[in-house]
Amino acid sequence: MTVAVEKPETTQAEEPAAPVKRTRKVGRPMVAAAVVVVWLVLFAVLRGRQTLSLAAADLTDLHRWLNDFNDSIGANRNSNPLFLYFFNEIRLVIDNLVTFIQHLISQPSGGRPVPQIGWLGVVGLAGYVSWAVGNWRVALLAVAGFTFFGLQGLWQESMDTLALTVSAVFVALLFAIPLGVWSGLSDRFNRVITPFLDFMQTMPTFVYLAPLTLFFLIGGASATIATVIYAAPPTIRITAHAIRNVSKTTVEAADSLGATRRQSLLKVLLPMSKRTVVMGVNQTIMAALAMVTIAALINAPGLGANVIQALQSLDVGTAFNAGLAIVVMAIVLDRVTTAAAAREEAARRSKSHFVKWRRPLLGAGAAVAAVLVYLSHTYVWAADFPGDGTVGSHIASAADTVTNWAQDNLSGVTNGIRDVITNGLLNPFQTLLTDSPWWLVGAVLVALGVVLGGWRAGITTAVCVGLLVGTGVWSDGMTTLASTIVATVLVMVLGVVFGVWMGRSRMVDRLIRPTLDAAQVMPPFVYLVPFLALFGATRFTAIVAAIVYGAPVAMKIIADGIRAVPETTVEAATSAGCNTWQIITKVQLPMARSALTLATNQGLIYVLSMVVVGGLVGAGALGYDVVAGFSQGELYGKGLAAGLAIVLLGVMFDRITQAAARRASA
Amino acid sequence: MARHWRAGAAGLAVLGLTLTACGGAKVGSDTAGSNSAGSSGKCGTFNLAVNPWVGYEADAAVVAYVAQHNLGCTVVKKNLKEEIAWQGFGTGEVDAVLENWGHDDLKKKYITEQKTAVEAGSTGNKGVIGWYVPPWLAKAHPDILDWKNLNKYASNFKTSESGGKGQLLDGDPSYVTNDAALVKNLKLNFKVVYAGSETALIQSYRDAEKNKKWVIGYFYEPQWFLSEVPLKKVTLPAYTKGCDAVAEKIACDYPVYDLDKIVSTKFAKSGSPAYNLVKNFNWTNDDQNEVAKYIAQDKMSDEAAAKKWVDSNKDKVDAWLK
């Protein structure tokens, strides 16, 4: 839940929008305002009626039915042929894959006290592969990063995490690339699969973690499958997008030369979309790493287990040390795959005389790597990482010092901010949403959907509202909605401020961007303890956690939008005597409007994906329901319903903001 | 082609040098590293669930240590939430749960209905659940330790989350809790706010004691945190047998839980020495808190913490091994 999972199809809202009638366009904000005024008036009259509230331990019939269903699966798992011949087989295959890779790099195997390939071999391989698929700069980064794991005293944990990530990504790609190609070629399949992808990405993992262990047992296989479910969609979406974007004329040319469908796929479409597909793989890797901590809850070995265990005794330093290793791994894998995507193009452009040396050099490199692997297989010094991980304990104690300082010196300020925002913004808004009758809120949502996004968005909203009522957690859903919207507003404020700053200055961009990457990849469990100290166990803590995760995306998108404003336009405005403030507000921001709506869309989706984490720090509502369903058998059905409610909120927002974005860019 | 050769040869030469220059101990030639597990007995593999709280971690650390060193078992610890750990009994992936807090629903499902698990007796730990306040508050207002006076102070416990009432902070959703019913039936002007995790709860108390804040909430012992901040328990109307029969009408304190051990049916019948160890395992709240403190506050590894306790409590350990 921690990583950049940009939904690619949202990045190009380029469907030609219907020509907008001038007369209606003026009215849209007015209509929206009118809807809100009507809402406020009716709220004053109808307050507290038909709110559909449900106490924490109460259940609806749907929830009980889901419980029974879950129980009956568990009770029959040893006699049901579906289990014996289907799920068990899948589990066996995946389990063998995971164990194989673990024995290779992380776990002792075959009577050896150490894995088949020790640290030197892994570092050598990492460097060689990075160099072969990317360039020497990322190879250096990979070597440095992997060595750093050892210095942190986390070599084995990191390798476990890497083993799980590699198996999950491998399995994900096995399915995702063919599915992506299919949905790139067929519009109908694309329409069918999109809701499933939305579902896979927004359904909180906590909801299906427990059932997964029922199907696939505790441990590696379940963890891998949970990761695959969450991490596969980006590759499917991006592959489809890449196939679709291959220029029509090229394909037609191939057709006219008499290429069969198969030939044009293998010789034209796939090679031409390779670069973009690699970016999809990159996103899948990042998403897989985001699952590391969650998977630790069903006994997946690795860094996640360190984070969770440190959290139990509120040991911020140790959790940070492990979290940092995850960040480093993410950065290495991200940079290597990005370089891999760009390599061929870069190689074609640079006419360096290295090119002719490349093949012999690759051969020599392979030999070096092989020898390093052999050494690490044979000698103890190359198998066990030397040293005792003192760097790790220094990092841990530094993190502790910083956290303690912040807690002691800032909590006055942070409590002030919390109270102002909670009392001034969150509480009134939440009261309005939860104390209005459900049909009124539903009607308002549908009306806003129609006004902002058009009729189709309105229909989607109506369906979502109906299903939300059906889940039986309407009231909790509205509480979550209030926090989500407040968090998104704050994300957008930060996004605009930093996005504009970054967009206007390359220097600032280069300085801030690594921090943004880290904020997206650092497992939220690591910073929950300091946030709890700063803001208490409140809804606001959850909002802050959501901002840390959601704001980087918004900032990046807005910065790109600002940079895309033509230089000449800005120069023209400058020569016309505009000052900086005027250029930003009158030229750059208006011209980057579609980037702003896209940032809102992504910000909202990211904030929504932190709802469950929020439930762990006092946000209550849907997040708490989901966590409770994971922890208690009787609440399983309710947790599942709450998870569905989160998906529904996500779909509703996504459709409205996307439709609004299309209108804005029209 | 010639260039190929040149590069290749250069590479190989470098490698050859590396190979001859470096030597050192070979993998597998020394057996000191790990005295291959499972060699010294019929115990085999012992799958131990570790539920996510430090007290349980302490139980598991000690039992695993003894099983490994005295019985020669290969102990596989699995970090799991309760519900999932119980699931594992049926699939053979979990042999034992060492610290069960009531959980009558799970007992019904897995012991009575599915028959995949059986009880293995008490751990000796007494589980106390209740409402606690930080020590400074109990000292400043001693009468707060009686529930009858809580309404008097309700306004001091107000927070941004409690909607004008006093806040009663609850923790992790897997806790056994009647707090919502208690507040209602005792006519307290409080609202239950769900912190959502034990971490959030502990951090709230830690902050409350340090900065003299008003906090009242759910807590339990045995718990390592009590040795850092000795929270004070508020007395609720005394527990009588059956007063908690109807969940909505509960108006009495929590019973004292006799924490017990649950093992899988298969494990109980296996005749493994590890089963006898689990069955005999029994210690006090103070014992557990001591080991939990080593782990949580002194930041010792599970293994080191267990060793320290086992070495200084030989008699107790010997009794488990009989």
Coordinates of N, CA and C in Angstrom, one line a residue, chain A residues 54 58-69 469-473 634 637-638 641:
Chain A
L54 N -24.2 2.2 12.7 CA -24.1 0.8 13.1 C -23.0 0.8 14.2
D58 N -21.9 -4.4 16.1 CA -23.2 -4.8 15.4 C -22.9 -5.3 14.0
L59 N -23.8 -6.3 13.6 CA -23.6 -6.9 12.3 C -24.9 -6.8 11.6
T60 N -24.9 -6.8 10.3 CA -26.1 -6.9 9.5 C -26.2 -8.4 8.9
D61 N -27.3 -8.7 8.3 CA -27.4 -10.1 7.8 C -26.4 -10.4 6.8
L62 N -26.1 -9.4 5.9 CA -25.0 -9.6 4.9 C -23.7 -10.0 5.6
H63 N -23.4 -9.3 6.7 CA -22.1 -9.6 7.4 C -22.1 -11.0 7.9
R64 N -23.3 -11.5 8.5 CA -23.3 -12.8 9.0 C -23.2 -13.8 7.9
W65 N -23.9 -13.5 6.8 CA -23.8 -14.5 5.7 C -22.4 -14.7 5.2
L66 N -21.7 -13.6 5.1 CA -20.2 -13.7 4.7 C -19.4 -14.5 5.7
N67 N -19.7 -14.3 7.0 CA -19.1 -15.1 8.0 C -19.3 -16.6 7.8
D68 N -20.6 -16.9 7.6 CA -20.9 -18.4 7.5 C -20.2 -18.9 6.2
F69 N -20.2 -18.2 5.2 CA -19.6 -18.6 3.9 C -18.1 -18.9 4.2
V469 N -24.9 1.6 0.5 CA -26.0 1.4 1.5 C -26.1 -0.1 1.8
G470 N -26.0 -0.9 0.7 CA -26.2 -2.3 0.8 C -25.1 -3.0 1.7
T471 N -23.9 -2.4 1.7 CA -22.8 -3.0 2.5 C -23.1 -2.9 4.0
G472 N -24.0 -2.0 4.4 CA -24.4 -1.9 5.8 C -23.4 -1.1 6.7
V473 N -22.4 -0.5 6.0 CA -21.5 0.3 6.8 C -21.5 1.8 6.3
E634 N -15.7 -13.2 14.2 CA -17.1 -12.8 14.1 C -17.3 -11.5 13.2
G637 N -17.1 -10.8 8.2 CA -18.0 -10.4 7.2 C -18.1 -8.8 7.1
K638 N -18.1 -8.2 8.3 CA -18.2 -6.8 8.4 C -16.9 -6.1 7.8
A641 N -17.2 -6.3 4.1 CA -18.1 -5.2 3.6 C -17.5 -3.9 3.7

